[in-house]
Coordinates of C-alpha atoms in Angstrom, one line a residue:
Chain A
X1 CA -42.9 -63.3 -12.7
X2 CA -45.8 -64.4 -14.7
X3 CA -46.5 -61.1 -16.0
X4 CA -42.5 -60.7 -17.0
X5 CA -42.8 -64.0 -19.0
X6 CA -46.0 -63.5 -20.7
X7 CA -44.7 -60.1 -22.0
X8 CA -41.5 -61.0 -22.7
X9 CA -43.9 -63.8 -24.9
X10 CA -45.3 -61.2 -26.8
X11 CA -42.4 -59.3 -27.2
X12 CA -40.7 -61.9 -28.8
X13 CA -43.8 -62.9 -30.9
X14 CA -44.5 -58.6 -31.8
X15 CA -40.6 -59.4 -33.0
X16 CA -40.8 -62.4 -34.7
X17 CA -43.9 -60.8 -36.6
X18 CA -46.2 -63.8 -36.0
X19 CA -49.5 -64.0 -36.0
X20 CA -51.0 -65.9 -32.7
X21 CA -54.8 -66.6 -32.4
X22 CA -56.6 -64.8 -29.7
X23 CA -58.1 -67.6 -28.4
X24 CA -55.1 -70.4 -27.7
X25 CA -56.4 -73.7 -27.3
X26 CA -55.7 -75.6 -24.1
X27 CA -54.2 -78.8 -23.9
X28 CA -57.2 -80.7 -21.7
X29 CA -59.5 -79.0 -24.5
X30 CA -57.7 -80.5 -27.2
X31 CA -57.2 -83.5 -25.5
X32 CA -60.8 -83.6 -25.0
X33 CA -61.8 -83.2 -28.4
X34 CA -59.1 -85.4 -29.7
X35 CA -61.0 -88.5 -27.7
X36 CA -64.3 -87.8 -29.1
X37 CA -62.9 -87.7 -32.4
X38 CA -60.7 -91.2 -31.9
X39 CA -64.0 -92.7 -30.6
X40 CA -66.5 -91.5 -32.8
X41 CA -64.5 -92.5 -35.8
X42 CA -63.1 -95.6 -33.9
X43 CA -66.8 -97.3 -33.3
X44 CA -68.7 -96.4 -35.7
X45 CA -66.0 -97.0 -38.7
X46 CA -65.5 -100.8 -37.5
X47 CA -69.8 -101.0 -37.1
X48 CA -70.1 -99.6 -40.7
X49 CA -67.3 -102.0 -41.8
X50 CA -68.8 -105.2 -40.6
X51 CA -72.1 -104.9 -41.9
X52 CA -70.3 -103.8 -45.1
X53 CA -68.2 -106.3 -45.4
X54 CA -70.6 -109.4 -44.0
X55 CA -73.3 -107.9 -46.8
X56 CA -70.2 -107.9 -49.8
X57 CA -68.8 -111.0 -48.7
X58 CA -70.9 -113.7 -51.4
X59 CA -72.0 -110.5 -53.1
X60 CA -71.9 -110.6 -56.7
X61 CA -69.2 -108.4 -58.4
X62 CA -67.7 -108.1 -54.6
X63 CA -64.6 -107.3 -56.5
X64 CA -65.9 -104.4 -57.8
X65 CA -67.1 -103.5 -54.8
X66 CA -64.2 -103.6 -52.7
X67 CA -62.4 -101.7 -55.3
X68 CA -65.1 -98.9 -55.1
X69 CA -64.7 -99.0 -51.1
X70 CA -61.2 -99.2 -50.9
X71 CA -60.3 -95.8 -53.0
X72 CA -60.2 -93.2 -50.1
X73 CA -57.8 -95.7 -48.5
X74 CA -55.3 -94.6 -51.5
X75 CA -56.1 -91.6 -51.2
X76 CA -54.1 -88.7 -49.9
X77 CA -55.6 -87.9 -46.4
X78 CA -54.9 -84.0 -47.5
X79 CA -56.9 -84.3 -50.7
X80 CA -59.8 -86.0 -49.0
X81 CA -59.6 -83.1 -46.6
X82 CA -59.7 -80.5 -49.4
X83 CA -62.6 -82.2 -51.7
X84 CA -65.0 -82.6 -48.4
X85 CA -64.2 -79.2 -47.4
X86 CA -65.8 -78.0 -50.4
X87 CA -68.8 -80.3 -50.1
X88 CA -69.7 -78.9 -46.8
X89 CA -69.6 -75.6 -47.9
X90 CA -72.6 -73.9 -46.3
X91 CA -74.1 -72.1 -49.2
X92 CA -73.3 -74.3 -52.5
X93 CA -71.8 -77.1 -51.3
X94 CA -73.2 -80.6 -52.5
X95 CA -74.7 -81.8 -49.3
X96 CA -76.7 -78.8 -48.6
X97 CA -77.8 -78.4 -52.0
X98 CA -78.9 -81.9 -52.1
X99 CA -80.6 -80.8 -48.4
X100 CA -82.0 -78.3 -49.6
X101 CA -83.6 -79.9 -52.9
X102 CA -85.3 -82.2 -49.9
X103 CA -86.5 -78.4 -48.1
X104 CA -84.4 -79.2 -45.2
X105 CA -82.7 -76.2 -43.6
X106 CA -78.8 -76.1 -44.4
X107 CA -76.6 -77.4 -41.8
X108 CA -73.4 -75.3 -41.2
X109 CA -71.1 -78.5 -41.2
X110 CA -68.0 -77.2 -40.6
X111 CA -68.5 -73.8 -38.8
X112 CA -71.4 -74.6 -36.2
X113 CA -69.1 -76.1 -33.8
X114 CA -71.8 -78.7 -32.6
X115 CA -72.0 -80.1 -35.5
X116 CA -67.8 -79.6 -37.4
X117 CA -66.4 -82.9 -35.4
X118 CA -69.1 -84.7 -36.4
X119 CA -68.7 -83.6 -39.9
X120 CA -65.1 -84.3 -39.6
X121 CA -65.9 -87.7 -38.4
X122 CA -68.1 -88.8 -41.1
X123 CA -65.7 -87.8 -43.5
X124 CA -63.0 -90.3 -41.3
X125 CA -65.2 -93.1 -41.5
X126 CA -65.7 -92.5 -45.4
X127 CA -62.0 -92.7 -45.7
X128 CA -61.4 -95.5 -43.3
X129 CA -64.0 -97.8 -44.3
X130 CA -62.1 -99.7 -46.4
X131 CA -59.4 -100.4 -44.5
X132 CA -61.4 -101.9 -41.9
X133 CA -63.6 -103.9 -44.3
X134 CA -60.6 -105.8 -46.2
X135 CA -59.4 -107.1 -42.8
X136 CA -62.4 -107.9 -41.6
X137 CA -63.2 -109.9 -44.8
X138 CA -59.8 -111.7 -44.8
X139 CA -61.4 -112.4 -41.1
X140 CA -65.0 -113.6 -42.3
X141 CA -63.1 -116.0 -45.1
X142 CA -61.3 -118.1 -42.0
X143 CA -64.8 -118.8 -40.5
X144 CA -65.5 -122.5 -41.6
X145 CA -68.5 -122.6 -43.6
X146 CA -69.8 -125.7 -41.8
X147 CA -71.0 -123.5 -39.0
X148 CA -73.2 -122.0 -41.0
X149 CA -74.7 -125.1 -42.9
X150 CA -75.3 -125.9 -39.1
X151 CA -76.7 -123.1 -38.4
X152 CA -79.1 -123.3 -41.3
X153 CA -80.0 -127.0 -40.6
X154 CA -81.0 -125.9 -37.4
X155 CA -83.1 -123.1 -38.6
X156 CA -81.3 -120.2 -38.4
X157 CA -81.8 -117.0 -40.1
X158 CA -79.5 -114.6 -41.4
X159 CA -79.4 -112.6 -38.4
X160 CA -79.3 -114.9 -35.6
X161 CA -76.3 -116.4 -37.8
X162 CA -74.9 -112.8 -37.8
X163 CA -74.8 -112.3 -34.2
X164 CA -74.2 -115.7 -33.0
X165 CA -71.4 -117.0 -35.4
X166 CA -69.8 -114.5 -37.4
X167 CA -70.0 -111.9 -34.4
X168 CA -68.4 -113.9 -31.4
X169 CA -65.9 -115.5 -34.3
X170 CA -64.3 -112.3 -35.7
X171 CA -63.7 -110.9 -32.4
X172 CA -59.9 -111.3 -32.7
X173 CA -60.4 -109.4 -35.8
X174 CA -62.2 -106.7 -34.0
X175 CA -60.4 -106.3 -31.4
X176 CA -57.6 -106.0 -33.8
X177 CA -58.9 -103.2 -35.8
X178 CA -60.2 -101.3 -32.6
X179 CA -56.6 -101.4 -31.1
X180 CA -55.2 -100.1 -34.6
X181 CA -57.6 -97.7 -35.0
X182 CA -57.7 -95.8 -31.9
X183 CA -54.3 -95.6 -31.9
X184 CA -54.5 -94.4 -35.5
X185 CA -56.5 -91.9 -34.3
X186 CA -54.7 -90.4 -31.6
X187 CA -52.4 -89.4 -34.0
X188 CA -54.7 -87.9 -36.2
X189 CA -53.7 -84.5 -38.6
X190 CA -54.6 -84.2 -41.6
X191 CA -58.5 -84.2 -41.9
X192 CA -58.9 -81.9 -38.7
X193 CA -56.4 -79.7 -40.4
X194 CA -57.5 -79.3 -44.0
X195 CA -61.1 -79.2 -43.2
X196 CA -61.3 -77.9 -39.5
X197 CA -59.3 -74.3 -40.5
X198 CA -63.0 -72.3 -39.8
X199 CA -64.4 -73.6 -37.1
X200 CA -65.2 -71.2 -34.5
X201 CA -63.1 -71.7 -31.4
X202 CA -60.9 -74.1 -32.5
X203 CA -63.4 -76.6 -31.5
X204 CA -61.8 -79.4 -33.4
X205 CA -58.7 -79.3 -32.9
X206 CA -56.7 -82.4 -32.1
X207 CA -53.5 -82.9 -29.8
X208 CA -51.1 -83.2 -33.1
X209 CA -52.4 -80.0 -34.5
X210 CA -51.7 -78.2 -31.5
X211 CA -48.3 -79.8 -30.9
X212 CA -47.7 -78.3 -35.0
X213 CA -49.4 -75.3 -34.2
X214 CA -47.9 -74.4 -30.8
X215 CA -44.0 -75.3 -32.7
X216 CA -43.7 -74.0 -36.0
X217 CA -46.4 -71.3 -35.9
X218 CA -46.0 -69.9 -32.8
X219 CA -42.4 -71.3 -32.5
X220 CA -42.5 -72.1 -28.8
X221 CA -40.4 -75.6 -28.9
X222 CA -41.0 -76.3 -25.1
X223 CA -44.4 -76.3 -24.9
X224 CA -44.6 -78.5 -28.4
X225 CA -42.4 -81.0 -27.2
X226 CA -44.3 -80.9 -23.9
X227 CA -48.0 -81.6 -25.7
X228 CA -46.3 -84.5 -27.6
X229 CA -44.8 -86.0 -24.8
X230 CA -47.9 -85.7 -23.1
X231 CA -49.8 -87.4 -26.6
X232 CA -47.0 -90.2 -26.5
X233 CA -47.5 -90.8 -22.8
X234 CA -51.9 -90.9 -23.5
X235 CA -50.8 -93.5 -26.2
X236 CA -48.4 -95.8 -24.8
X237 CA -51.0 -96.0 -21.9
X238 CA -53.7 -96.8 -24.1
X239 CA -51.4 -99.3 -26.3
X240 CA -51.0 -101.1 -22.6
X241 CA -55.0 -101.0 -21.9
X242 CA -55.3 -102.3 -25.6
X243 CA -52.6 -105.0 -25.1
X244 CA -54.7 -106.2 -21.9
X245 CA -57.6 -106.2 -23.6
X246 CA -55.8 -108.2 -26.3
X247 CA -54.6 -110.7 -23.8
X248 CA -58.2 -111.5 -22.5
X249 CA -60.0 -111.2 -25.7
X250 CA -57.5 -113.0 -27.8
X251 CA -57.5 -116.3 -25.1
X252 CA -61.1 -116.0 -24.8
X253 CA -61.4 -115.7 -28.7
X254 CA -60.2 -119.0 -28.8
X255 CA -61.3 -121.3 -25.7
Chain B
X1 CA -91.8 -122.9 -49.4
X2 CA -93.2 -120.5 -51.7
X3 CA -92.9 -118.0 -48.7
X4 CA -89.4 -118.2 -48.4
X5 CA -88.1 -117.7 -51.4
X6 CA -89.9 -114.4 -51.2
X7 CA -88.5 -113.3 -48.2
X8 CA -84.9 -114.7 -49.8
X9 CA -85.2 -112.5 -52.6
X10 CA -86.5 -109.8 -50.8
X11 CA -83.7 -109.7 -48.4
X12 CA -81.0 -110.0 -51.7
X13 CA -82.5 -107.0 -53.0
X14 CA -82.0 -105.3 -49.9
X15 CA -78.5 -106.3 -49.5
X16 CA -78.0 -105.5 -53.3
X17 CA -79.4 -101.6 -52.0
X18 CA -77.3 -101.0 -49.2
X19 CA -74.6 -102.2 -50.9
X20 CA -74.8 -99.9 -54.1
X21 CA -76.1 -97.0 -51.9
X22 CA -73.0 -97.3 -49.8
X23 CA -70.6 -97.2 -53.0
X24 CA -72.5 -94.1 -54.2
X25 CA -71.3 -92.6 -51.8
X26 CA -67.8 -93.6 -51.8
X27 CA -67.5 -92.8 -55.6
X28 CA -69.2 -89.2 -54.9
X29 CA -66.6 -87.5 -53.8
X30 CA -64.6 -89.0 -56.6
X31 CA -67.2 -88.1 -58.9
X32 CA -67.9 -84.5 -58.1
X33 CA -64.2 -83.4 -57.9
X34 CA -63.6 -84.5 -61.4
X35 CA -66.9 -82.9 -63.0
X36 CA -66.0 -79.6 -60.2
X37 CA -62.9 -79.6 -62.4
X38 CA -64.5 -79.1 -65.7
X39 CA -67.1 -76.5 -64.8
X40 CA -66.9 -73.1 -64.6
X41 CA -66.7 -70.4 -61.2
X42 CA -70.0 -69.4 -62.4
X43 CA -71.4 -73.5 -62.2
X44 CA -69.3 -74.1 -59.2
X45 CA -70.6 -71.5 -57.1
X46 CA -74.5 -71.9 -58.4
X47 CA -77.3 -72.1 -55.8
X48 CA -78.6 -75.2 -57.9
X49 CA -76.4 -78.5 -57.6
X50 CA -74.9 -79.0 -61.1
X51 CA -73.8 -82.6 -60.9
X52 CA -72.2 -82.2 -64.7
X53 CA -71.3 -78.8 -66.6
X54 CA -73.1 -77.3 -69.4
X55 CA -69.7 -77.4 -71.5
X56 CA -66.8 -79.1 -70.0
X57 CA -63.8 -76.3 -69.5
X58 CA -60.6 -78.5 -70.6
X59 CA -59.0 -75.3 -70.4
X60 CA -58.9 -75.5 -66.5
X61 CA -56.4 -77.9 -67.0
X62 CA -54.2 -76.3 -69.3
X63 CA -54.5 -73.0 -66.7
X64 CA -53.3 -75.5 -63.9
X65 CA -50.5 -76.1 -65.8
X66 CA -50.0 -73.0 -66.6
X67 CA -50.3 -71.1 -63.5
X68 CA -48.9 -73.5 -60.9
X69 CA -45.7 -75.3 -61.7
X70 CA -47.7 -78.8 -60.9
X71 CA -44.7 -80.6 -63.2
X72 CA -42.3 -79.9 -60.4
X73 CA -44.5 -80.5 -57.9
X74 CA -44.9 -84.2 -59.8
X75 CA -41.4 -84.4 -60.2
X76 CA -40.4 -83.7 -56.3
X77 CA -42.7 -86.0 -55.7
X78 CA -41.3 -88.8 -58.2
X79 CA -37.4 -88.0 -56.6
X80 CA -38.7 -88.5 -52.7
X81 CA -41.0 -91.5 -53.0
X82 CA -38.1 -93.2 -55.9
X83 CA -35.3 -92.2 -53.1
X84 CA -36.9 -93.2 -50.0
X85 CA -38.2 -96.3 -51.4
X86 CA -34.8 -97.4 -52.3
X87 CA -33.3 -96.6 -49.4
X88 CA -35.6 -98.2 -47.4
X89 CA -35.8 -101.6 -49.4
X90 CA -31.9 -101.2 -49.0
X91 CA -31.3 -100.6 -45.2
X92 CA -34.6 -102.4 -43.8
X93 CA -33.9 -105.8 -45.9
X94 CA -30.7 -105.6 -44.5
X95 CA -32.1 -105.3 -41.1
X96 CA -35.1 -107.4 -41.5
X97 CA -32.7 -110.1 -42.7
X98 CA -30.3 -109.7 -40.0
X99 CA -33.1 -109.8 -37.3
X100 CA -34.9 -112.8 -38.8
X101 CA -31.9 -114.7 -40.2
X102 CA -29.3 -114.2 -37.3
X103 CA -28.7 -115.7 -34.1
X104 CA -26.3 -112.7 -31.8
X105 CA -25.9 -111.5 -28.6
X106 CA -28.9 -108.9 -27.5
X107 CA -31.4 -109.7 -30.8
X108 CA -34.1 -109.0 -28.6
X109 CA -33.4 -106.3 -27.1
X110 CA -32.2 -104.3 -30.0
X111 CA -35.4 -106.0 -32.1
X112 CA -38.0 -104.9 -29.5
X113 CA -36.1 -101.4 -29.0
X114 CA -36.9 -101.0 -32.8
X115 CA -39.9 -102.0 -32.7
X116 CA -41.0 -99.8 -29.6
X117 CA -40.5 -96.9 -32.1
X118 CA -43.2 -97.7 -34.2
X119 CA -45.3 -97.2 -31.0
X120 CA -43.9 -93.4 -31.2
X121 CA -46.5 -90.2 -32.3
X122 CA -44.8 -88.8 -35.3
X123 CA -45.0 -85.5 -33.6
X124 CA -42.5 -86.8 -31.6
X125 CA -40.1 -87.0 -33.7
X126 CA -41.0 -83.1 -35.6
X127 CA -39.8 -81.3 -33.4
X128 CA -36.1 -83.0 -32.7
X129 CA -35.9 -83.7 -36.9
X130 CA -36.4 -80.2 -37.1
X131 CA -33.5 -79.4 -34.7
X132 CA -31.0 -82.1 -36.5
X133 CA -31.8 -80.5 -39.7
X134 CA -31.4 -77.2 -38.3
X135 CA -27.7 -78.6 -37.7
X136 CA -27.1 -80.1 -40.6
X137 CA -27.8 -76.8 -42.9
X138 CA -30.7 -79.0 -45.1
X139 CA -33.3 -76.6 -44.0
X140 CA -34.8 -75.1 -47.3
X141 CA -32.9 -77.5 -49.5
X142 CA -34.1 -80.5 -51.4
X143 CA -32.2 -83.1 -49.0
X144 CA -34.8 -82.7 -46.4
X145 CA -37.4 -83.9 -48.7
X146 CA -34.6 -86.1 -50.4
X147 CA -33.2 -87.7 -47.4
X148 CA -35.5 -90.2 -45.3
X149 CA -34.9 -88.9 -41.9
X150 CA -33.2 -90.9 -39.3
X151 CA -36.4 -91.3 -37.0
X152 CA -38.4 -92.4 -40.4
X153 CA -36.0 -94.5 -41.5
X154 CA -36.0 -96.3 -38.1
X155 CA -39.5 -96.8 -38.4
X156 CA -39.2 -98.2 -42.1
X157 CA -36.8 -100.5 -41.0
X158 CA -39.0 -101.8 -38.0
X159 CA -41.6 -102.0 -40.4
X160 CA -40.2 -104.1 -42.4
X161 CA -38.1 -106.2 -40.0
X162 CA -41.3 -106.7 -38.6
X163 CA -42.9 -108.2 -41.2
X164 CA -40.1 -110.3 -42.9
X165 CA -39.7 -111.8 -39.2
X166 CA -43.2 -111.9 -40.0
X167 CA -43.4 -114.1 -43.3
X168 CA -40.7 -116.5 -41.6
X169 CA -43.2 -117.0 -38.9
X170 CA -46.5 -117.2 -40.5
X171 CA -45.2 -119.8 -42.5
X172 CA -45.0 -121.8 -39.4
X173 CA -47.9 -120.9 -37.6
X174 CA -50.1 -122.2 -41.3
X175 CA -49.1 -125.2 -41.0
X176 CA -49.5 -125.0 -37.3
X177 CA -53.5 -124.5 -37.9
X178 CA -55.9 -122.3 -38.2
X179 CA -55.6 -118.9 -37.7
X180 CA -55.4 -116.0 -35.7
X181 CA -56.0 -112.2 -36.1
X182 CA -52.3 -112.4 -37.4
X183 CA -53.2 -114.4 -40.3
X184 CA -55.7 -112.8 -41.0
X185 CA -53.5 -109.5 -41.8
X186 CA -51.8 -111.9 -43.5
X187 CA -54.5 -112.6 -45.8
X188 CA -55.9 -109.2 -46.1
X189 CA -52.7 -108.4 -47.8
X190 CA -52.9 -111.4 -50.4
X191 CA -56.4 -110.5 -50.7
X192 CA -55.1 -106.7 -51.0
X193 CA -52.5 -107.8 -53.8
X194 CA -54.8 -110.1 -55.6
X195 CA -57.0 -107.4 -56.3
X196 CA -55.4 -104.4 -56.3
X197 CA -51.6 -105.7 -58.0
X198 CA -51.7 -109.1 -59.3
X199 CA -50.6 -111.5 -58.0
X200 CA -47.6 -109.8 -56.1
X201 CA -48.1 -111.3 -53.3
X202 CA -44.3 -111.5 -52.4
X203 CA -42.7 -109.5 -50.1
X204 CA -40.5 -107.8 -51.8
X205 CA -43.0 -107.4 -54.9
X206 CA -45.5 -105.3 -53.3
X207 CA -43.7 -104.1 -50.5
X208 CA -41.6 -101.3 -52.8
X209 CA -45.5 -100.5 -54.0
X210 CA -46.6 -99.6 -50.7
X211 CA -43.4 -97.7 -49.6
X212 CA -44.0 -95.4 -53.1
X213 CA -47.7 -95.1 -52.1
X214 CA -46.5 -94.4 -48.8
X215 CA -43.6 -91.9 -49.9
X216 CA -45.8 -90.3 -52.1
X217 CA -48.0 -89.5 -49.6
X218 CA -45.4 -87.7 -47.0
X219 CA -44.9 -84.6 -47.4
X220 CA -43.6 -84.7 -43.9
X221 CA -40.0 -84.1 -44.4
X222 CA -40.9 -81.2 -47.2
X223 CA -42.7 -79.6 -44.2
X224 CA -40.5 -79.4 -41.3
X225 CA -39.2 -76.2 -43.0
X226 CA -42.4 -74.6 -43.1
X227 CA -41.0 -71.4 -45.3
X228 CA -39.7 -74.2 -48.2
X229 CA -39.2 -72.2 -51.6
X230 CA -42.4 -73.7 -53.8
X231 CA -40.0 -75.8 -55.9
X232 CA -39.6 -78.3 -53.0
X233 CA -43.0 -79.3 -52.4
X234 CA -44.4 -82.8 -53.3
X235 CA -47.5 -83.4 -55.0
X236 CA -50.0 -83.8 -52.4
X237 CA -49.6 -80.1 -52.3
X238 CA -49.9 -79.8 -56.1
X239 CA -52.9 -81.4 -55.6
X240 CA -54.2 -79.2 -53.1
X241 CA -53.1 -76.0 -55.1
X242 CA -54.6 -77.7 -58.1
X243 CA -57.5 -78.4 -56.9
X244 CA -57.8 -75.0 -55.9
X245 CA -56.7 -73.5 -58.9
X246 CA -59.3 -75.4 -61.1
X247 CA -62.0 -74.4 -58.5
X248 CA -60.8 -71.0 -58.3
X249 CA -59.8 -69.9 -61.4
X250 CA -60.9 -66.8 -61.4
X251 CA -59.6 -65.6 -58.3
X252 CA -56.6 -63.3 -58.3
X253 CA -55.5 -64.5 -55.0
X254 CA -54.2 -67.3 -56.7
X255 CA -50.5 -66.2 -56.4
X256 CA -51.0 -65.5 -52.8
X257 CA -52.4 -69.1 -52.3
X258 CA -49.5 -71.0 -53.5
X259 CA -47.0 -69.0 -51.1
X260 CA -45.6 -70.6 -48.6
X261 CA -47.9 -70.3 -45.9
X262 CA -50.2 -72.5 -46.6
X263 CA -47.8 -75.6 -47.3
X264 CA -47.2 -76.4 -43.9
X265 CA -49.1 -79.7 -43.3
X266 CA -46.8 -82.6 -41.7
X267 CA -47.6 -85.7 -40.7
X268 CA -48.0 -89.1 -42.8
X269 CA -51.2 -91.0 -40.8
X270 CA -50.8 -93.8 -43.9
X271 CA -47.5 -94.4 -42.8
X272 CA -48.4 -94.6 -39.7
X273 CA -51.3 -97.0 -40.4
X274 CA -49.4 -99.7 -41.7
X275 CA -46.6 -99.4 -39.1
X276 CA -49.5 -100.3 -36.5
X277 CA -50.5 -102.5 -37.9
X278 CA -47.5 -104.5 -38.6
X279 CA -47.0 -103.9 -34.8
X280 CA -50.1 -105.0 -33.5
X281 CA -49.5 -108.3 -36.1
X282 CA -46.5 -109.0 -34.1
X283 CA -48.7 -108.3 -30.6
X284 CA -51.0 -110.7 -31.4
X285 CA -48.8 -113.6 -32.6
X286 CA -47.0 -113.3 -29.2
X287 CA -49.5 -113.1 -27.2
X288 CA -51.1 -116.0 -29.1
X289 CA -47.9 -118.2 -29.4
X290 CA -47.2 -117.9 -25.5

């Protein structure tokens, strides 16, 4: 039975004249790669963010800097896709030219599939910084300044005012932007597919692209519609973790 | 004392570097695809980083022109952001007004049924759009990128119900104290308007702003018919196109780039970004009201 559908399958595709890659991602592979994209770019674009923003906050010209930090936000996903892809080009692309000006070896960025997610996640957090830091600044403006003249009357430096007031008080904030932008993330497209085209094995492939891939490319419907029921289901079941985690941290935010 | 002020100024400048090292970085990218655009094939694709070329080719430009029709492209793009935009404002004031202004029978339930669609993948939706084009005949015309599909134009509606329920309600909770994560949003977006737009902070001033940004950006719809004749396809693809046509000017694959295989790229993640967001808002107020 098995063997009847699968070349049937190929009939149909050897009809259909469509090309269908050797090597056809699974859905737990996807899946898997999918999380380690959501979290990578999830943590470490809020960590970035904060520092960023608590550093900008009183800066001089902060205007100017928020403007600079908030372009990629405005920016086309696709067209930050395209422009990175050709700064990780392995031979003459700006970041190993600038590597190898330094006599480092060149680092295969988005075809050693060690390294491609973690390309692709750097270029994420480049485009998601801002974001992050204008709501985390509207968050660090509703902190009462008193606690820090406290805080400084008492002898407190700059970091121990970091971590023990501005931390613990723009946890609602944080919390907020985790929730966003893991879910964000799960539904992810654009960068993996404009930049992730060459790397070997499909190795960053995300749930979304499949669900595309697996539709209009290989034209099999069913098993689309099954990977994106399957996505909405991983969602909805992380929106209720998230709203859980929103109940505790949001009460406890504020006792 | 002395001491001190040392170690204050020290740490300034520190701040001061991190802060202009991290915007270098940002603007790079920036940077580098305008000056790509003005170099040569030969520059480009030097072993040597060439952070400016030797003579600035304005002609790439004029070949863009030339070579890719990057006016339609602009022009698609101008008729599906101007379209959806207005048809948004039009159906989801309606429906934001109605949710936030009227008291009937099952509000609720038909509010939260809208808003659990925010919560939906948009690869949900491809795949049954696709099929309800399919049946209306739009596939391969301009209506599909024209028309704001039924599953996106539920979601701009919830979007903005959601947040003129929204105003309504923060209004209250202001006076009501200090904040929560919701106001917070709340103020991101004046501080968003204040520097980025003036000072539209009202609604329906800078909403229509971010639904253009927003429409401009999807190339969704376009993309459901993945064979689309070139004359339908928005600008984020002229932009891709261009951006390789300046870079690879001197490749005769050109033509066979700007066929239709390589314009299939759905999804909207911006879109989906601020409907989230507006979601989560309305989360958090809830769970913080109750």
């Amino acid at each position: 039975m098995e063997h009847v559908g699968s070349s049937f399958e190929s009939e149909e595709r050897r009809l259909l004249g469509i090309f269908v890659p050797a090597e056809r991602p699974d859905v737990p592979g996807c899946f898997q790669e999918h999380a380690c994209l959501c979290s990578g770019d999830g943590f470490f674009d809020i960590v970035v963010a904060l520092v960023l923003a608590v550093l900008i906050n009183n800066a001089k010209l902060s205007v100017l800097w928020r403007f600079i930090y908030f372009a990629p936000v405005v920016t086309p996903q696709v067209a930050i896709g395209t422009i990175w892809g050709y700064l990780y080009r392995p031979n003459n692309g700006l970041f190993n030219s600038i590597l190898r000006l330094f006599g480092i070896k060149p680092i295969y960025w988005l075809t050693d599939p060690n390294v491609a997610l973690w390309s692709i996640i750097i270029t994420a957090i480049w485009a998601g910084i801002g974001g992050s830091m204008l709501i985390i600044t509207a968050g660090l403006k509703n902190i009462p300044q008193d606690y820090y003249d406290a805080a400084k009357i008492d002898g407190a430096g700059p970091f121990r005012q970091f971590f023990h007031i501005t931390v613990p008080l723009l946890s609602p904030t944080l919390l907020f932007l985790t929730a966003t932008g893991f879910i964000g993330a799960w539904q992810v497209f654009d960068l993996p597919f404009t930049m992730g085209r060459n790397a070997p094995a499909r190795s960053v492939m995300t749930v979304s692209w499949y669900v595309y891939e697996t539709a209009f490319q290989s034209l099999r419907m069913g098993r689309a519609s099954a990977g994106a029921f399957l996505l909405f289901c991983v969602i909805f079941g992380f929106t209720l973790f998230i709203l859980w985690l929103f109940r505790r941290g949001g009460i406890k935010g504020y006792e | 004392m002395n001491r001190k002020k040392v170690i204050r100024i020290v740490l300034e400048i520190i701040r001061y570097v991190i802060i202009i090292f991290g915007a270098f970085w940002m603007i790079l990218p920036f940077f580098w695809l305008f000056s790509a655009s003005l170099m040569s094939p030969q520059e480009l694709m030097s072993d040597v980083p060439k952070w400016l070329p030797e003579k600035p080719q304005w002609n790439n430009y004029l070949q863009v022109l030339k070579r890719i029709p990057i006016l339609t492209y602009y022009k698609n793009s101008l008729i599906v952001a101007s379209s959806v935009t207005l048809l948004v404002l039009l159906t989801s004031s309606m429906a934001g007004f109605a949710f936030a202004k009227l008291r009937f029978l099952g509000r609720k339930i038909l509010f939260s049924f809208v808003l659990s669609t925010m919560m939906f993948p948009v690869f949900i939706f491809l795949i049954p759009v696709y099929y309800l084009m399919k049946l209306f005949g739009w596939l391969n015309s301009l209506s599909v990128t024209h028309c704001p599909l039924c599953g996106e134009r539920i979601w701009n509606i919830s979007d903005e119900t959601v947040h003129t329920d929204d105003t309504r309600r923060t209004v209250g909770l202001c006076s009501a104290g200090r904040c929560e994560g919701i106001q917070d949003l709340h103020m991101d977006h004046l501080a968003f308007d204040k520097t980025s737009f003036g000072n539209a902070c009202d609604t329906h001033i800078h909403r229509p702003m971010e639904f253009f940004l927003v429409a401009a950006d999807s190339y969704f719809n376009s993309t459901k018919t993945h064979d689309l004749a070139r004359r339908y396809i928005p600008t984020v693809f002229g932009v891709l196109h261009g951006g390789d046509a300046t870079l690879n000017l001197n490749s005769a694959r050109l033509s066979s780039d700007t066929d239709g295989r390589r314009i299939s790229v759905p999804a909207k993640v911006l879109h989906s970004r601020f409907c989230a967001q507006r979601l989560w808002k309305l989360v958090m107020k809830e769970l913080t009201e109750g």
